[in-house]
Amino acid sequence: MPEGSARFLREFVSEGETLLAQAEEHLSVLSEGSEDPSPQTLNALFRAVHSLKGVAGMVGLPAFAEAAHAFESLLDAVRRGQLPFDLVVANATRKSVEALRKGVAEVAKKGSDSPFPLAYFALIEKARVPRVTVVRPEPEVSLPPDLAAVISEYERTRLVDSARKGKTLVVLPLEFTFDGFDEGLRKAMGQASAMGELIGTFPGASASPDGLSFQLLVAIPEGVSARDLARSAAAAAFHVLEVSFPAPLPGALEEPPVVEAPAEVAEAAPTTAFAPETTVRVDLEKISHLLDLAASLAVARAELRRALLPIVPRVDDRAALREVQRAMAGLDAISAALSRAALATRLVPVDFLALRLSRAVKQLAKSLGKEAELFIFGAETELDKVLADQLADPLMHMVRNALDHGIERPEEREAKGKPRAGRLELRAETRGRDVLLALSDDGRGVDAERVLARARERGLVAAGESPRAEEILFLPGFSTADEVSEISGRGVGLDVVRENIRALEGTVVLSSTPGAGTTFTITVPMTLALVESLLVTAGGRSFAIPASAVERTLPADQERYEMVRGRASLRDEAGLMPVVRLETLLGLSSTGNLRTGVLVVAQQGPARAALVVEEVLGLSDLIVKPLPDDIPRAREVTGTAEREGGGLTLALDAGLLVLRASEGES
Amino acid sequence: MSEPFLVCLVDGQRVSLPLGLVREAARLPRIEPLPGSPPEVLGVAMVRGAPVGVVDAAQLLGLGAYRPSNPLPAAERAVDGAEARRKKVLVVLKRPLALVVDRIEGVRDEPGSAVPLPLDGLFARPDVRSTAIRGDRPGAEIMRET
């Protein structure tokens, strides 16, 4: 591991051991009775592995994070009901936990991670192949509209699965006063979990102005009555949801046949010919319109709230006020859910591209007599569907290029001491207002002399000039292949790739190390993105910093600063970093000093800075819309996002902030 | 035939801008001040889900108080007078830009005595304006709120 301090690694080992102990405990519970595994336990196991992946990523252990990600994907498929928790999965789960434990031990011993063996990934992949797909009618559950608006995809999966298993679905409305509501809610949730499956806890519309209300959605097995559940959870009422099973289609079989899913298509199409169509193609224009309407609704809601505020104290009718409050709470929940749902229709994870590329890698490598595998990092990074579609071709071209020109034949690789199979890596991340996609291979790299000689032969470079090989490769008409190959030499060169990326207002850069490999880095501005952000206040305003750039936060009054070249600096195990107030960096007037508030340690590559903010409000997934270039402003401000409850947050480019903070040092 | 003009009232003065540049008029939304912007830029607001830069037409005309020593003078002024703000109108242009005016007077074939708003060179994208004039049907979505 090139970066990261001993302290982080110690924290990782400690956290990792705790999470793995939890995972083992959940696994042992699951193994006891795998006939109908407890969804809560499955979910808890998934969350433990998900957290482990997150911690590994935070402290810079990519190989470990990659291994945890593969395992997490398997568990996700199981918890969503796409795979049964059978012996194959149980075996892969047990072995994965063991492998991750060894991985943690290795980090503890060596202070770094190393790639997990291919057998580990192969075991997980094998377990992920759907063995049997049975088509069952999908039950329809009549959810109240307020719940339907806020329920998550996972919760919906649990709801449908429970209905399918004949469980009774109950909604328990709970009413608390502000004092002590947490205690009451905890007790009710505990009771619900003990008597059935607590699918979710949702806000309710409080009947009293100083009260808080919730709704628990619970699935109870046969033999447990809804009335008993309500009594145990101290709920004044209960509501049993209606479940209906749609009638089979005319001509459909009563019991649809069991269908064996072919391994090659299993990933993409785990359904059968009898499955009803579950997707519909929608014009992107319509989706954009829906997004705009959702945004306008959020603004109208905020305006309504603002308009009501001065009126409320003048109204004596308490009942009417309660009605207004109830309606506003409902509107808030629906508006927030609508915004998220509308955005979700246009955002796709990088996985969307990765699946296509992954197949292409396998097929192309085979046709070239080579071996190669594609590894994806940041697969959860979400992109606008339009952008993802436009990036698919350039990426495919680069994959072809890497396999054709970069990755050597297996024998040649062995002779060089490399593994027989070439390794392609696709890394996706958001940086400021850009999306970065880097495709690397561990092939032979660019032979600069050969590239220059070929360019001269073709008259692309004048005799006296010696441009860099990385630039020549993007010249129109350039190719080093001696023959037009089946794969990449079809007259479409890297110049076309560059043009395509330029059309998206992006850049593509190639870097190469002879003998070790080549990396193409595409940078394109986001058109739309969901960015996990740390919300902070500075200068009395709220700002969002991408969570991926935040190393940690510390109370400002407990740290000791050093004066280095007349500037306050903070020293930790990894070195020295400048300390500066965020509002000062942004040119806003400051009321605090370096000892009031919270330190946010932000990083950009090896550079770090401690930014002093007034308050950290928490983490939030924000829909960040980039600000057009022609709106004049501090260049650290890259976009805007609507806050829940109205108002805007300005999204900041952490890289530029770190750079600005460091500028003053020299 | 020459292009019609939108005539607005700004600090008691009639100003005009080509109608072909205008997308719509709306109530003033909440404006988030932008650090590092010039005084005439009040901040950014979401209009139909997209961010637009909001410019104070009064400052643009040089009618408003210019206080260069304060990094966000215009923005602070805008936040202060909540009551005055409520009555103002946002004129959204066909680019990521909107103007705050006091009132819309109407659409006229000739600007008459109205002072043209100096939009040229406001934001450094000279091509945007001519595209908007060429390609759009003027005044289609104007919604008058006076």
mmCIF file of C-alpha atoms in Angstrom, chain A residues 140-298:
data_model
loop_
_atom_site.group_PDB
_atom_site.id
_atom_site.type_symbol
_atom_site.label_atom_id
_atom_site.label_comp_id
_atom_site.label_asym_id
_atom_site.label_seq_id
_atom_site.Cartn_x
_atom_site.Cartn_y
_atom_site.Cartn_z
ATOM 1 C CA GLU A 140 -49.674 -7.793 -5.534
ATOM 2 C CA VAL A 141 -49.653 -6.034 -2.191
ATOM 3 C CA SER A 142 -51.955 -3.068 -1.611
ATOM 4 C CA LEU A 143 -49.599 -0.635 0.078
ATOM 5 C CA PRO A 144 -50.960 2.662 1.423
ATOM 6 C CA PRO A 145 -49.740 5.473 -0.886
ATOM 7 C CA ASP A 146 -47.546 7.119 1.764
ATOM 8 C CA LEU A 147 -45.669 3.844 2.291
ATOM 9 C CA ALA A 148 -45.534 3.047 -1.410
ATOM 10 C CA ALA A 149 -43.828 6.401 -1.958
ATOM 11 C CA VAL A 150 -40.965 5.803 0.440
ATOM 12 C CA ILE A 151 -40.366 2.056 0.493
ATOM 13 C CA SER A 152 -36.935 0.998 -0.825
ATOM 14 C CA GLU A 153 -36.309 -1.606 -3.474
ATOM 15 C CA TYR A 154 -34.952 -4.028 -0.893
ATOM 16 C CA GLU A 155 -37.930 -3.510 1.399
ATOM 17 C CA ARG A 156 -40.253 -4.103 -1.536
ATOM 18 C CA THR A 157 -38.411 -7.339 -2.342
ATOM 19 C CA ARG A 158 -38.900 -8.468 1.254
ATOM 20 C CA LEU A 159 -42.558 -7.482 1.155
ATOM 21 C CA VAL A 160 -43.262 -9.474 -2.018
ATOM 22 C CA ASP A 161 -41.234 -12.433 -0.827
ATOM 23 C CA SER A 162 -43.112 -12.517 2.480
ATOM 24 C CA ALA A 163 -46.446 -12.281 0.668
ATOM 25 C CA ARG A 164 -45.397 -15.123 -1.594
ATOM 26 C CA LYS A 165 -44.637 -17.244 1.458
ATOM 27 C CA GLY A 166 -48.126 -16.634 2.805
ATOM 28 C CA LYS A 167 -47.076 -14.373 5.656
ATOM 29 C CA THR A 168 -49.445 -11.708 6.964
ATOM 30 C CA LEU A 169 -48.306 -8.151 6.267
ATOM 31 C CA VAL A 170 -49.151 -5.674 8.994
ATOM 32 C CA VAL A 171 -48.716 -1.912 9.283
ATOM 33 C CA LEU A 172 -48.497 -0.660 12.860
ATOM 34 C CA PRO A 173 -49.025 3.085 13.363
ATOM 35 C CA LEU A 174 -47.142 4.339 16.419
ATOM 36 C CA GLU A 175 -47.526 7.692 18.117
ATOM 37 C CA PHE A 176 -44.988 9.122 20.560
ATOM 38 C CA THR A 177 -44.277 12.388 22.267
ATOM 39 C CA PHE A 178 -40.923 14.023 21.538
ATOM 40 C CA ASP A 179 -39.638 13.014 24.978
ATOM 41 C CA GLY A 180 -38.691 9.415 25.068
ATOM 42 C CA PHE A 181 -39.895 8.495 21.591
ATOM 43 C CA ASP A 182 -36.618 6.693 20.872
ATOM 44 C CA GLU A 183 -37.099 4.337 23.815
ATOM 45 C CA GLY A 184 -40.691 3.558 22.775
ATOM 46 C CA LEU A 185 -39.753 3.054 19.154
ATOM 47 C CA ARG A 186 -36.884 0.748 20.042
ATOM 48 C CA LYS A 187 -39.182 -1.420 22.162
ATOM 49 C CA ALA A 188 -41.794 -1.641 19.411
ATOM 50 C CA MET A 189 -39.181 -2.530 16.802
ATOM 51 C CA GLY A 190 -37.758 -5.200 19.103
ATOM 52 C CA GLN A 191 -41.195 -6.744 19.577
ATOM 53 C CA ALA A 192 -41.881 -6.698 15.848
ATOM 54 C CA SER A 193 -38.562 -8.418 15.099
ATOM 55 C CA ALA A 194 -39.228 -11.026 17.784
ATOM 56 C CA MET A 195 -42.672 -11.919 16.477
ATOM 57 C CA GLY A 196 -41.984 -11.673 12.730
ATOM 58 C CA GLU A 197 -39.825 -9.832 10.244
ATOM 59 C CA LEU A 198 -39.559 -6.075 10.632
ATOM 60 C CA ILE A 199 -39.426 -5.064 6.969
ATOM 61 C CA GLY A 200 -39.098 -1.339 7.575
ATOM 62 C CA THR A 201 -39.708 1.655 9.812
ATOM 63 C CA PHE A 202 -41.243 4.699 8.162
ATOM 64 C CA PRO A 203 -42.283 8.157 9.292
ATOM 65 C CA GLY A 204 -45.958 8.691 9.868
ATOM 66 C CA ALA A 205 -48.055 11.841 9.873
ATOM 67 C CA SER A 206 -48.225 12.979 13.472
ATOM 68 C CA ALA A 207 -51.707 13.827 14.755
ATOM 69 C CA SER A 208 -50.363 16.022 17.512
ATOM 70 C CA PRO A 209 -48.276 19.145 16.875
ATOM 71 C CA ASP A 210 -45.708 18.125 19.473
ATOM 72 C CA GLY A 211 -45.781 14.439 18.692
ATOM 73 C CA LEU A 212 -43.837 12.077 16.478
ATOM 74 C CA SER A 213 -45.331 9.207 14.610
ATOM 75 C CA PHE A 214 -43.952 6.178 12.835
ATOM 76 C CA GLN A 215 -45.227 3.179 10.941
ATOM 77 C CA LEU A 216 -43.729 -0.279 11.219
ATOM 78 C CA LEU A 217 -44.152 -2.665 8.337
ATOM 79 C CA VAL A 218 -44.029 -6.225 9.687
ATOM 80 C CA ALA A 219 -44.428 -9.666 8.125
ATOM 81 C CA ILE A 220 -45.730 -12.234 10.604
ATOM 82 C CA PRO A 221 -45.789 -15.987 10.077
ATOM 83 C CA GLU A 222 -48.803 -18.236 10.426
ATOM 84 C CA GLY A 223 -49.782 -18.665 14.072
ATOM 85 C CA VAL A 224 -49.008 -15.079 15.075
ATOM 86 C CA SER A 225 -51.974 -12.723 15.106
ATOM 87 C CA ALA A 226 -51.797 -9.107 14.031
ATOM 88 C CA ARG A 227 -53.771 -8.144 17.126
ATOM 89 C CA ASP A 228 -51.182 -9.749 19.424
ATOM 90 C CA LEU A 229 -48.417 -8.032 17.504
ATOM 91 C CA ALA A 230 -50.097 -4.625 17.883
ATOM 92 C CA ARG A 231 -50.625 -5.232 21.589
ATOM 93 C CA SER A 232 -46.996 -6.274 22.147
ATOM 94 C CA ALA A 233 -45.681 -3.288 20.217
ATOM 95 C CA ALA A 234 -48.011 -0.920 22.123
ATOM 96 C CA ALA A 235 -49.660 0.177 18.879
ATOM 97 C CA ALA A 236 -53.139 1.645 19.206
ATOM 98 C CA ALA A 237 -54.199 0.159 15.876
ATOM 99 C CA PHE A 238 -53.048 -2.179 13.143
ATOM 100 C CA HIS A 239 -53.754 -2.550 9.475
ATOM 101 C CA VAL A 240 -53.415 -5.844 7.589
ATOM 102 C CA LEU A 241 -52.377 -5.362 3.946
ATOM 103 C CA GLU A 242 -54.314 -7.111 1.236
ATOM 104 C CA VAL A 243 -52.404 -9.526 -0.946
ATOM 105 C CA SER A 244 -53.701 -10.813 -4.250
ATOM 106 C CA PHE A 245 -52.228 -13.154 -6.821
ATOM 107 C CA PRO A 246 -52.865 -12.216 -10.440
ATOM 108 C CA ALA A 247 -54.717 -14.779 -12.491
ATOM 109 C CA PRO A 248 -52.483 -16.778 -14.835
ATOM 110 C CA LEU A 249 -52.357 -15.631 -18.447
ATOM 111 C CA PRO A 250 -54.644 -17.498 -20.790
ATOM 112 C CA GLY A 251 -52.820 -20.529 -22.038
ATOM 113 C CA ALA A 252 -50.167 -20.349 -19.327
ATOM 114 C CA LEU A 253 -49.416 -23.493 -17.416
ATOM 115 C CA GLU A 254 -50.818 -23.873 -13.940
ATOM 116 C CA GLU A 255 -47.388 -24.805 -12.650
ATOM 117 C CA PRO A 256 -44.786 -23.297 -14.931
ATOM 118 C CA PRO A 257 -41.974 -25.667 -15.767
ATOM 119 C CA VAL A 258 -38.602 -25.461 -14.125
ATOM 120 C CA VAL A 259 -36.195 -23.878 -16.558
ATOM 121 C CA GLU A 260 -32.468 -24.337 -16.536
ATOM 122 C CA ALA A 261 -30.758 -21.001 -17.152
ATOM 123 C CA PRO A 262 -27.829 -21.246 -19.563
ATOM 124 C CA ALA A 263 -24.647 -20.084 -17.821
ATOM 125 C CA GLU A 264 -23.701 -17.566 -20.549
ATOM 126 C CA VAL A 265 -26.853 -15.535 -20.310
ATOM 127 C CA ALA A 266 -27.624 -16.133 -16.681
ATOM 128 C CA GLU A 267 -26.247 -12.798 -15.505
ATOM 129 C CA ALA A 268 -28.193 -10.657 -17.886
ATOM 130 C CA ALA A 269 -31.459 -12.489 -18.139
ATOM 131 C CA PRO A 270 -32.371 -14.494 -15.068
ATOM 132 C CA THR A 271 -35.937 -14.783 -16.299
ATOM 133 C CA THR A 272 -37.651 -17.240 -18.567
ATOM 134 C CA ALA A 273 -39.900 -17.061 -21.563
ATOM 135 C CA PHE A 274 -42.888 -17.181 -19.214
ATOM 136 C CA ALA A 275 -41.839 -14.163 -17.195
ATOM 137 C CA PRO A 276 -43.901 -11.064 -17.858
ATOM 138 C CA GLU A 277 -42.130 -8.079 -19.405
ATOM 139 C CA THR A 278 -40.944 -5.925 -16.497
ATOM 140 C CA THR A 279 -39.246 -3.115 -18.372
ATOM 141 C CA VAL A 280 -40.515 -0.474 -20.721
ATOM 142 C CA ARG A 281 -38.494 1.823 -22.963
ATOM 143 C CA VAL A 282 -39.087 5.476 -22.231
ATOM 144 C CA ASP A 283 -37.892 8.427 -24.243
ATOM 145 C CA LEU A 284 -35.143 10.208 -22.292
ATOM 146 C CA GLU A 285 -36.849 13.530 -22.975
ATOM 147 C CA LYS A 286 -39.811 12.325 -20.960
ATOM 148 C CA ILE A 287 -37.571 11.290 -18.096
ATOM 149 C CA SER A 288 -35.835 14.675 -18.143
ATOM 150 C CA HIS A 289 -39.224 16.305 -17.999
ATOM 151 C CA LEU A 290 -40.182 14.129 -15.032
ATOM 152 C CA LEU A 291 -36.953 15.118 -13.267
ATOM 153 C CA ASP A 292 -37.669 18.790 -13.852
ATOM 154 C CA LEU A 293 -41.195 18.407 -12.544
ATOM 155 C CA ALA A 294 -39.927 16.623 -9.441
ATOM 156 C CA ALA A 295 -37.495 19.479 -8.856
ATOM 157 C CA SER A 296 -40.210 22.071 -9.395
ATOM 158 C CA LEU A 297 -42.451 20.240 -6.921
ATOM 159 C CA ALA A 298 -39.676 20.381 -4.311
#
